[in-house]
Amino acid sequence: MLKNIVEYSAPKDLKEAQRLLEQLAPRAQVVGGGLDLTWRERRDVKYLIGLDNLSLNFLELENGALKIGAQVTVRQLLESEIAGNFDSGFLRLALKRVATPLLRGVITVGGALAQAYPWGDLPALFLGLESRIVLFDGQERTVELGDFYSSSFREVLRRTIITQVILPLKEDRFSSYQRFSRVSVDIPLLNQMVSLKFQKRKIKKAKVLLGSRPGFPQELREVQDFLERKDLEGKAIEEASALAQKTASVEGDFRLSQEFRKHLIGIFLERNLKEIKRKYEDKFQAQ
Amino acid sequence: MNKYRGVGQDVEKIDGQALVTGEPLFTDDFSLPGMLYGKILRSPYAHALIKEVDTSQAEKLPGVKAVFTYRNVPRRAYTTAGQGYPEPSPYDTFILDKKVRYVGDRVVTVFAESLSIAEEALSLIKVEYEELPAILDPAEALKKDAPVIHDEPEIQGAYDPKRNIVSHVELEIGNVEEALRGSRFAVEGVWETQYAQHCPMEAHIVISYLDERGKLVVRSSTQVPFHARRILSLLLNVPISKIRVIKPRIGGGFGAKQEVLIEDLCALATLRTKMPARLELTREEEFVSSRTLHPMRVKVRLGADKDGMLKALDMDILSNTGAYGTHGPTVFFNAGSKTLPLYNKAENVRFAGNVVYTNLPVAGAYRGYGATEGYFALECAIDELARKMGMDPLVLRQKNHIRPGETSPIFKKLGEGREGVPQVVVSCGLEECIKKGMTAFGWEKKRMLSREVAPGVFRGYGMAIMMQGSAIPLVDMASATIKMSEDGSFLLLVGATDLGTGSDTILAQIAAEQLGISMDKITVYSSDTDFTPFDKGAYASSTTYLSGEAVRKAASLVKEQVLSVARLLFRSSGEMELNDGFVLLKGTEKRVSLEEIGYRSFYMADQRQIQATASHVSEVSPPPFAAHFVEVEIDTETGKITPLKYVAAVDCGLAVNPGLTKGQIIGSIVNGLGFALSEELRFGPRGNPLNPNFLDYKVLSTLDIPEIEVILVETHEPSGPYGAKSVAEVCINGPLPAVANAIYDALGIQFKKAPFTPEVILRVLKKVP
Amino acid sequence: MRINFRLNDQEVSWEVHPGESLFEALRRYGHQEVKGNNCRDGECGACTVLLDDVPVPSCTILIGKVEGKAVQTVKALGDAENLHPLQKAFLELGAVQCGYCIPGILLVAKALLERHPNPTREEIKEELSGNLCRCTGYVQQIEAVERAAQLLQEGGRDE
């Protein structure tokens, strides 16, 4: 039991919720799934602001983007048909490995992105998919997830509520995700998200994120730059992997050594790129 | 072909229905008004003296009813080990001591009106420690100037506590050195196992209270209710006649609950406050402050002649028993006594080693009881020997394993912490286990396949054979009482402890078989020290074999009483049979119901209570045998090992309940696979546990298990009830060596340290520095 | 604070501490059919309940989140007079040993079969992978879910 909690309110109005949060900061916390509070036994929090009455569990396709309400759980996203078709089923495959089947029913998309645990799956995935995040701090604004994370986002979240995550759909984008874990159901000890947009056979834009390093996802810019305007033929994959190995930065912790993480970087990139190549060829074979 | 009506059938568990509907059967599903909640303050240091402890603020907190420190609890050296008296474990533990010996050791205990208040009280306690140098590796314990972990004057039963040695053994049959020198082929190696925890889904929990007579009642999730009663009596200075221990349903034990772990504190709270009290371990405490597997370094040397007959077998062990010596000596002995006899062809055998204290969590009883660690080394060494000889490892085993009618001098030389008991193996289906297992697995065909199945992906095939025992001969005793009610139904009272194993069910099956009745005519009560007769408890694979025989005996005595009434009613001494609630006079149409006999016996003529109590002690401990085969796939880029197929052929005599037997086998295999692939409790430089939770201590899930096939090979063990032996432990010994052997087969790398993680695979393959 | 919700098809109104978990409240209100150690990380699954038909570890659910929702424990599945095919199948196939993990697993299986009446073995394994069992090694439990799916297809509760 979180003994220090004195109040759990569940406002029906977004403005009211944000106002409460701001007023009671820093001893207030919004409750997405609530896992961060129960699991970490947050003793610094006194006031809980539930988000379940704010109608934030919508999931819609609109204007070429998937709009995910912040209260949508990983399970809901995984089981929805819309998400199932996203990027030819890529999102579903990736989400299937997050946490455990039970925790997927608790973890919310907003909550996962807000907490951004060093070993999380979602930050790397959503950064790779060029997500935008909708924030409310009295006023609504939409920012690129990457920019949000580059700011002092934890500070911002003391008074701001994430209401929505937007995943733009791109016809010409292919993604692949690799993660290393100790057993099948486990946090990732290293993960890598690769998303490539093609024009004809050449890569127009590349997103390569390395997460759970064990820290916050790193964008492998040199690799991204290298991949742009190339195709995936010849030695491109091999060279990209070697470059990734050279430029990525990983640490060791009691879960996995630095050397092992380093070793996996190149292998992941090779596997991701080969998978994307296969998907691309499958799609264009059919045409 | 089953010739029995009840025994040998897949009878549904008698407590099954209550379990699937969530009935309140477990210790915690019961509370009393005014119940106090206990919390334990744990040591942050691996080795320290308590210089000052100030509990004054905690005591003042409203709702706090008792605070225990070393100053206000009885001081008496004892062992927490749930073993028969006199226990072969050192008396080196105190309820609370002035010294702490591992991170997680007890310091202070608080009982309060709610868990919240108890937790708050802990935070108000001030302790001043004087840190002492700590021993975090068993090899360090033996060094000349090593700190002494147990310097208390009261210690008894440890071999040489000043050198941190709990047990030391050196025994030899024949001349091993000479035999090794004369061997055409010899191998030598050291295998190492890790700290692992049982992870019962229900943590240790106890509730105690004073009944209306003022008797102390302890309701505990324990495997050893009778030992708990005796040990509590000793510790708290309360006569045994004033203590009652009850075991309700338990959520798993696997050996962790073969201890009197926390009953002492709870009982003390009840005695002092006169209030009911409850104490439960958190999951973290379950990992760190309960009991674990014994990490061992096992050195094995083998020598064989040119034909592959073993000549010499040498096992030398360094066992880490952690901060207290519970089960230390006996687990160590068992590592030899349950492994070495398997290869009885070796005439020169040596078993030696030391069990040492370290400032780390306390190792205790764990399913397999030392045999697991012993087999890892032995079965890997056998494979190594086979390779050296260019012989199929299966063939080498077939040449050397024990056969029915044979014996081994080890049976006599190595018992449970003392001399053992000689025995001849009567039932042994190992040969058939190997044949059936290899066929089902496809051993010969698979080994002809190419090992690289895709670029960088390799498959390997490994095997292991094993045995265990059934109860401890001449030491363990089980008993049963059966009494009849007038309607022809029976009450079966057994001390035997069902931990979820289904022992209540199979014991009822045995009684039902004898009495010719259906299962619904028997009600089982178990594990209540006031109402059920003695049973040593659930350990050493005893319940089917030993408690089962006590039940069979009691039932046969009751049967005789029933028949004596039937003779009067039939006015005949002809041959009779009990069937389906009736006594039948053979060769005639005459029959009389048990109900008629029941009513007559209670109320009408020659009135008496039809009832019998029987006990059983065994002179032998007939081993169950098994042969295991595993196929693994290894991705040499990521180091991931995936077990694909596992075949276990098992001889447990007659399987009283095949469905439950299979469940025991599969459960122990999956636990063993966990030892092989992922389970390890790890420590930081100060002896602090790094992963005492399920997030980082990885127990296998449904997605990690291979396809598992179980083949029951039936033999007949004449000393067991209806030919049964026990099966609870033996199969946990298979996965470590079988998987290690499979990895060698795939990659040519010999894993000598468990668990076999991707990191280690890649380091050995030199892909990672 | 007061919380109002549906528990096993009955409206309830409980007085709770705002920092309590659903597990704590359930046990406190006499629902001993929910097993668990209150570890709060949700990693073992023993304390699983259904929250609006979704299986979740009750030790991770803050009680405030339950307002107006429907909670089901294993009691919603069946009782001695009327066992659910899942309960029958688990008993029939020897899938119950100590039973501590069982209420949680039965609920996960219930939710699965309601969404996918004919799951593949892979799908069953996936769905059960968040529930640890130390006794059975899972094989018989997976088989029991398959059998229950069969029983449900054949015609429901009463055989």
Tab-separated table of C-alpha atoms in Angstrom, chain B residues 114-357:
chain	number	residue	atom	x	y	z
B	114	SER	CA	-1.269	-3.794	11.051
B	115	LEU	CA	1.397	-4.374	8.466
B	116	SER	CA	1.664	-0.626	7.904
B	117	ILE	CA	2.360	0.046	11.546
B	118	ALA	CA	4.897	-2.777	11.692
B	119	GLU	CA	6.674	-1.351	8.635
B	120	GLU	CA	6.691	2.098	10.130
B	121	ALA	CA	8.035	0.708	13.397
B	122	LEU	CA	10.973	-0.843	11.525
B	123	SER	CA	11.891	2.549	10.160
B	124	LEU	CA	12.088	3.922	13.710
B	125	ILE	CA	14.626	1.376	14.866
B	126	LYS	CA	18.223	2.506	15.129
B	127	VAL	CA	20.976	-0.061	14.845
B	128	GLU	CA	24.678	0.518	15.079
B	129	TYR	CA	26.787	-2.133	13.424
B	130	GLU	CA	30.450	-2.890	13.527
B	131	GLU	CA	31.237	-4.246	10.119
B	132	LEU	CA	33.467	-7.307	9.955
B	133	PRO	CA	35.388	-8.675	6.992
B	134	ALA	CA	33.121	-10.971	5.027
B	135	ILE	CA	33.667	-14.225	3.182
B	136	LEU	CA	31.932	-14.153	-0.172
B	137	ASP	CA	33.534	-17.136	-1.820
B	138	PRO	CA	33.731	-20.658	-0.375
B	139	ALA	CA	37.426	-20.978	-1.251
B	140	GLU	CA	38.096	-17.921	0.909
B	141	ALA	CA	36.431	-19.628	3.845
B	142	LEU	CA	39.183	-22.234	4.029
B	143	LYS	CA	42.094	-19.824	3.918
B	144	LYS	CA	44.372	-19.608	6.878
B	145	ASP	CA	43.403	-16.226	8.275
B	146	ALA	CA	39.789	-16.229	7.177
B	147	PRO	CA	37.335	-14.492	9.485
B	148	VAL	CA	35.405	-16.914	11.651
B	149	ILE	CA	31.730	-16.702	10.893
B	150	HIS	CA	30.563	-18.906	13.756
B	151	ASP	CA	32.605	-18.041	16.794
B	152	GLU	CA	29.765	-18.462	19.259
B	153	PRO	CA	30.593	-20.824	22.134
B	154	GLU	CA	27.228	-22.603	21.940
B	155	ILE	CA	27.759	-24.042	18.475
B	156	GLN	CA	27.451	-27.806	18.227
B	157	GLY	CA	27.726	-30.304	15.443
B	158	ALA	CA	29.914	-28.380	13.019
B	159	TYR	CA	33.101	-30.135	11.994
B	160	ASP	CA	35.546	-27.264	12.603
B	161	PRO	CA	33.807	-23.918	12.950
B	162	LYS	CA	37.061	-22.092	13.621
B	163	ARG	CA	37.985	-22.913	10.054
B	164	ASN	CA	34.437	-22.318	8.815
B	165	ILE	CA	34.015	-26.002	8.083
B	166	VAL	CA	30.567	-27.428	8.697
B	167	SER	CA	31.304	-30.895	7.388
B	168	HIS	CA	34.338	-32.742	6.152
B	169	VAL	CA	34.491	-36.184	4.675
B	170	GLU	CA	37.044	-38.375	3.098
B	171	LEU	CA	36.177	-41.915	2.327
B	172	GLU	CA	37.651	-44.358	-0.093
B	173	ILE	CA	36.889	-47.808	-1.326
B	174	GLY	CA	39.790	-49.558	-2.971
B	175	ASN	CA	42.626	-47.368	-4.280
B	176	VAL	CA	41.559	-44.595	-6.565
B	177	GLU	CA	44.987	-43.121	-7.343
B	178	GLU	CA	46.366	-46.474	-8.360
B	179	ALA	CA	43.301	-47.266	-10.421
B	180	LEU	CA	43.513	-43.917	-12.197
B	181	ARG	CA	47.170	-44.452	-12.966
B	182	GLY	CA	46.331	-47.830	-14.391
B	183	SER	CA	43.391	-46.565	-16.436
B	184	ARG	CA	43.642	-46.567	-20.176
B	185	PHE	CA	41.398	-43.494	-20.344
B	186	ALA	CA	40.957	-40.866	-17.678
B	187	VAL	CA	39.225	-37.517	-17.416
B	188	GLU	CA	39.154	-34.838	-14.792
B	189	GLY	CA	37.215	-31.639	-14.380
B	190	VAL	CA	35.529	-29.234	-11.981
B	191	TRP	CA	31.873	-28.321	-12.422
B	192	GLU	CA	30.226	-25.462	-10.641
B	193	THR	CA	26.601	-24.729	-9.772
B	194	GLN	CA	25.067	-21.439	-8.792
B	195	TYR	CA	22.886	-19.918	-6.107
B	196	ALA	CA	19.292	-20.654	-7.108
B	197	GLN	CA	16.028	-20.324	-5.227
B	198	HIS	CA	12.971	-22.532	-5.107
B	199	CYS	CA	10.563	-19.670	-5.866
B	200	PRO	CA	7.466	-21.310	-4.436
B	201	MET	CA	4.550	-19.203	-5.625
B	202	GLU	CA	3.430	-18.916	-2.024
B	203	ALA	CA	6.141	-17.417	0.149
B	204	HIS	CA	6.807	-18.664	3.671
B	205	ILE	CA	3.949	-17.731	5.941
B	206	VAL	CA	2.796	-18.639	9.415
B	207	ILE	CA	-0.085	-17.746	11.707
B	208	SER	CA	-0.040	-18.633	15.386
B	209	TYR	CA	-2.575	-18.294	18.168
B	210	LEU	CA	-3.595	-19.671	21.543
B	211	ASP	CA	-6.610	-21.910	21.404
B	212	GLU	CA	-9.377	-22.022	24.015
B	213	ARG	CA	-7.187	-24.238	26.191
B	214	GLY	CA	-4.264	-21.879	26.014
B	215	LYS	CA	-2.437	-24.248	23.703
B	216	LEU	CA	-0.094	-22.746	21.179
B	217	VAL	CA	-1.381	-23.481	17.686
B	218	VAL	CA	0.910	-22.827	14.747
B	219	ARG	CA	-0.615	-22.856	11.279
B	220	SER	CA	2.239	-22.888	8.843
B	221	SER	CA	3.176	-23.382	5.224
B	222	THR	CA	5.624	-26.130	6.202
B	223	GLN	CA	6.835	-29.437	4.851
B	224	VAL	CA	7.705	-30.662	8.339
B	225	PRO	CA	4.921	-30.091	10.898
B	226	PHE	CA	6.185	-32.647	13.406
B	227	HIS	CA	9.774	-31.446	13.306
B	228	ALA	CA	8.436	-27.906	13.646
B	229	ARG	CA	6.578	-28.841	16.809
B	230	ARG	CA	9.643	-30.463	18.337
B	231	ILE	CA	11.999	-27.656	17.433
B	232	LEU	CA	9.619	-24.956	18.651
B	233	SER	CA	9.268	-26.805	21.921
B	234	LEU	CA	13.006	-26.831	22.363
B	235	LEU	CA	13.466	-23.223	21.364
B	236	LEU	CA	10.644	-21.628	23.268
B	237	ASN	CA	10.768	-23.932	26.251
B	238	VAL	CA	7.176	-25.020	25.851
B	239	PRO	CA	6.336	-28.702	26.244
B	240	ILE	CA	5.481	-30.558	23.033
B	241	SER	CA	2.154	-31.417	24.616
B	242	LYS	CA	1.290	-27.715	24.613
B	243	ILE	CA	2.014	-27.113	20.929
B	244	ARG	CA	-0.030	-28.022	17.902
B	245	VAL	CA	1.202	-27.521	14.346
B	246	ILE	CA	-1.197	-27.593	11.433
B	247	LYS	CA	-0.275	-27.554	7.786
B	248	PRO	CA	-3.074	-26.324	5.516
B	249	ARG	CA	-2.658	-26.341	1.721
B	250	ILE	CA	0.794	-25.095	0.736
B	251	GLY	CA	1.651	-23.098	-2.357
B	252	GLY	CA	4.782	-25.091	-3.159
B	253	GLY	CA	7.876	-25.813	-1.107
B	254	PHE	CA	10.460	-27.808	-3.083
B	255	GLY	CA	12.613	-28.021	0.038
B	256	ALA	CA	12.530	-24.351	1.023
B	257	LYS	CA	9.864	-25.250	3.524
B	258	GLN	CA	11.718	-28.207	4.984
B	259	GLU	CA	12.729	-25.721	7.642
B	260	VAL	CA	11.439	-24.205	10.822
B	261	LEU	CA	12.117	-20.855	9.254
B	262	ILE	CA	9.853	-18.188	10.775
B	263	GLU	CA	7.549	-20.113	13.074
B	264	ASP	CA	9.750	-19.274	16.027
B	265	LEU	CA	9.214	-15.523	15.841
B	266	CYS	CA	5.504	-15.788	15.273
B	267	ALA	CA	5.011	-18.281	18.089
B	268	LEU	CA	7.067	-16.120	20.398
B	269	ALA	CA	4.839	-13.137	19.614
B	270	THR	CA	1.741	-15.151	20.437
B	271	LEU	CA	3.205	-16.481	23.648
B	272	ARG	CA	4.275	-13.050	24.832
B	273	THR	CA	1.211	-11.063	23.801
B	274	LYS	CA	-1.366	-13.851	24.008
B	275	MET	CA	-2.613	-12.533	20.648
B	276	PRO	CA	-2.833	-14.293	17.298
B	277	ALA	CA	0.104	-13.338	15.104
B	278	ARG	CA	1.005	-13.571	11.431
B	279	LEU	CA	4.354	-13.451	9.711
B	280	GLU	CA	4.879	-13.639	5.960
B	281	LEU	CA	8.026	-13.203	3.912
B	282	THR	CA	8.016	-10.730	1.049
B	283	ARG	CA	9.187	-12.077	-2.284
B	284	GLU	CA	12.536	-10.390	-1.740
B	285	GLU	CA	12.908	-12.072	1.640
B	286	GLU	CA	11.916	-15.353	0.029
B	287	PHE	CA	14.819	-14.986	-2.379
B	288	VAL	CA	17.421	-13.815	0.086
B	289	SER	CA	16.391	-14.661	3.617
B	290	SER	CA	14.788	-18.051	3.295
B	291	ARG	CA	16.752	-20.924	1.758
B	292	THR	CA	18.523	-21.664	-1.527
B	293	LEU	CA	20.207	-24.396	-3.539
B	294	HIS	CA	23.746	-25.262	-2.339
B	295	PRO	CA	26.254	-23.783	-4.763
B	296	MET	CA	28.920	-26.447	-5.199
B	297	ARG	CA	32.228	-26.951	-6.923
B	298	VAL	CA	32.361	-30.613	-7.810
B	299	LYS	CA	35.567	-32.149	-9.034
B	300	VAL	CA	35.180	-35.489	-10.740
B	301	ARG	CA	37.894	-37.816	-11.940
B	302	LEU	CA	37.047	-40.934	-13.913
B	303	GLY	CA	39.217	-43.760	-15.132
B	304	ALA	CA	38.248	-46.568	-17.490
B	305	ASP	CA	39.927	-49.520	-19.132
B	306	LYS	CA	40.274	-50.080	-22.861
B	307	ASP	CA	36.811	-51.631	-23.073
B	308	GLY	CA	35.167	-48.683	-21.387
B	309	MET	CA	34.587	-50.302	-18.021
B	310	LEU	CA	34.949	-47.773	-15.257
B	311	LYS	CA	37.765	-48.504	-12.863
B	312	ALA	CA	37.927	-45.370	-10.759
B	313	LEU	CA	35.406	-42.782	-9.701
B	314	ASP	CA	36.472	-39.829	-7.599
B	315	MET	CA	34.225	-36.995	-6.457
B	316	ASP	CA	35.537	-34.093	-4.416
B	317	ILE	CA	33.210	-31.298	-3.434
B	318	LEU	CA	33.463	-27.801	-2.038
B	319	SER	CA	29.947	-26.911	-0.934
B	320	ASN	CA	28.857	-23.432	0.067
B	321	THR	CA	26.197	-23.665	2.736
B	322	GLY	CA	25.934	-19.921	3.306
B	323	ALA	CA	25.747	-18.239	6.683
B	324	TYR	CA	24.149	-21.131	8.591
B	325	GLY	CA	24.690	-24.835	8.226
B	326	THR	CA	21.165	-26.175	7.891
B	327	HIS	CA	21.175	-29.301	5.656
B	328	GLY	CA	24.825	-28.588	4.848
B	329	PRO	CA	26.283	-31.986	5.744
B	330	THR	CA	23.399	-34.082	4.454
B	331	VAL	CA	23.064	-32.360	1.070
B	332	PHE	CA	26.789	-32.813	0.639
B	333	PHE	CA	26.631	-36.537	1.476
B	334	ASN	CA	23.701	-36.955	-0.857
B	335	ALA	CA	25.659	-35.464	-3.741
B	336	GLY	CA	27.742	-38.634	-3.497
B	337	SER	CA	25.307	-41.192	-2.144
B	338	LYS	CA	22.749	-40.667	-4.904
B	339	THR	CA	25.230	-40.442	-7.771
B	340	LEU	CA	28.184	-42.758	-7.218
B	341	PRO	CA	26.197	-46.000	-6.869
B	342	LEU	CA	24.757	-45.436	-10.343
B	343	TYR	CA	28.086	-46.539	-11.786
B	344	ASN	CA	28.721	-49.419	-9.459
B	345	LYS	CA	31.108	-51.109	-11.902
B	346	ALA	CA	33.866	-48.801	-10.684
B	347	GLU	CA	35.523	-50.722	-7.881
B	348	ASN	CA	37.657	-47.852	-6.711
B	349	VAL	CA	35.589	-44.998	-5.438
B	350	ARG	CA	36.450	-41.937	-3.464
B	351	PHE	CA	34.173	-39.305	-2.028
B	352	ALA	CA	35.580	-36.317	-0.229
B	353	GLY	CA	35.081	-32.662	0.416
B	354	ASN	CA	34.171	-29.807	2.636
B	355	VAL	CA	31.049	-27.860	3.413
B	356	VAL	CA	31.899	-24.326	4.397
B	357	TYR	CA	30.226	-21.259	5.797
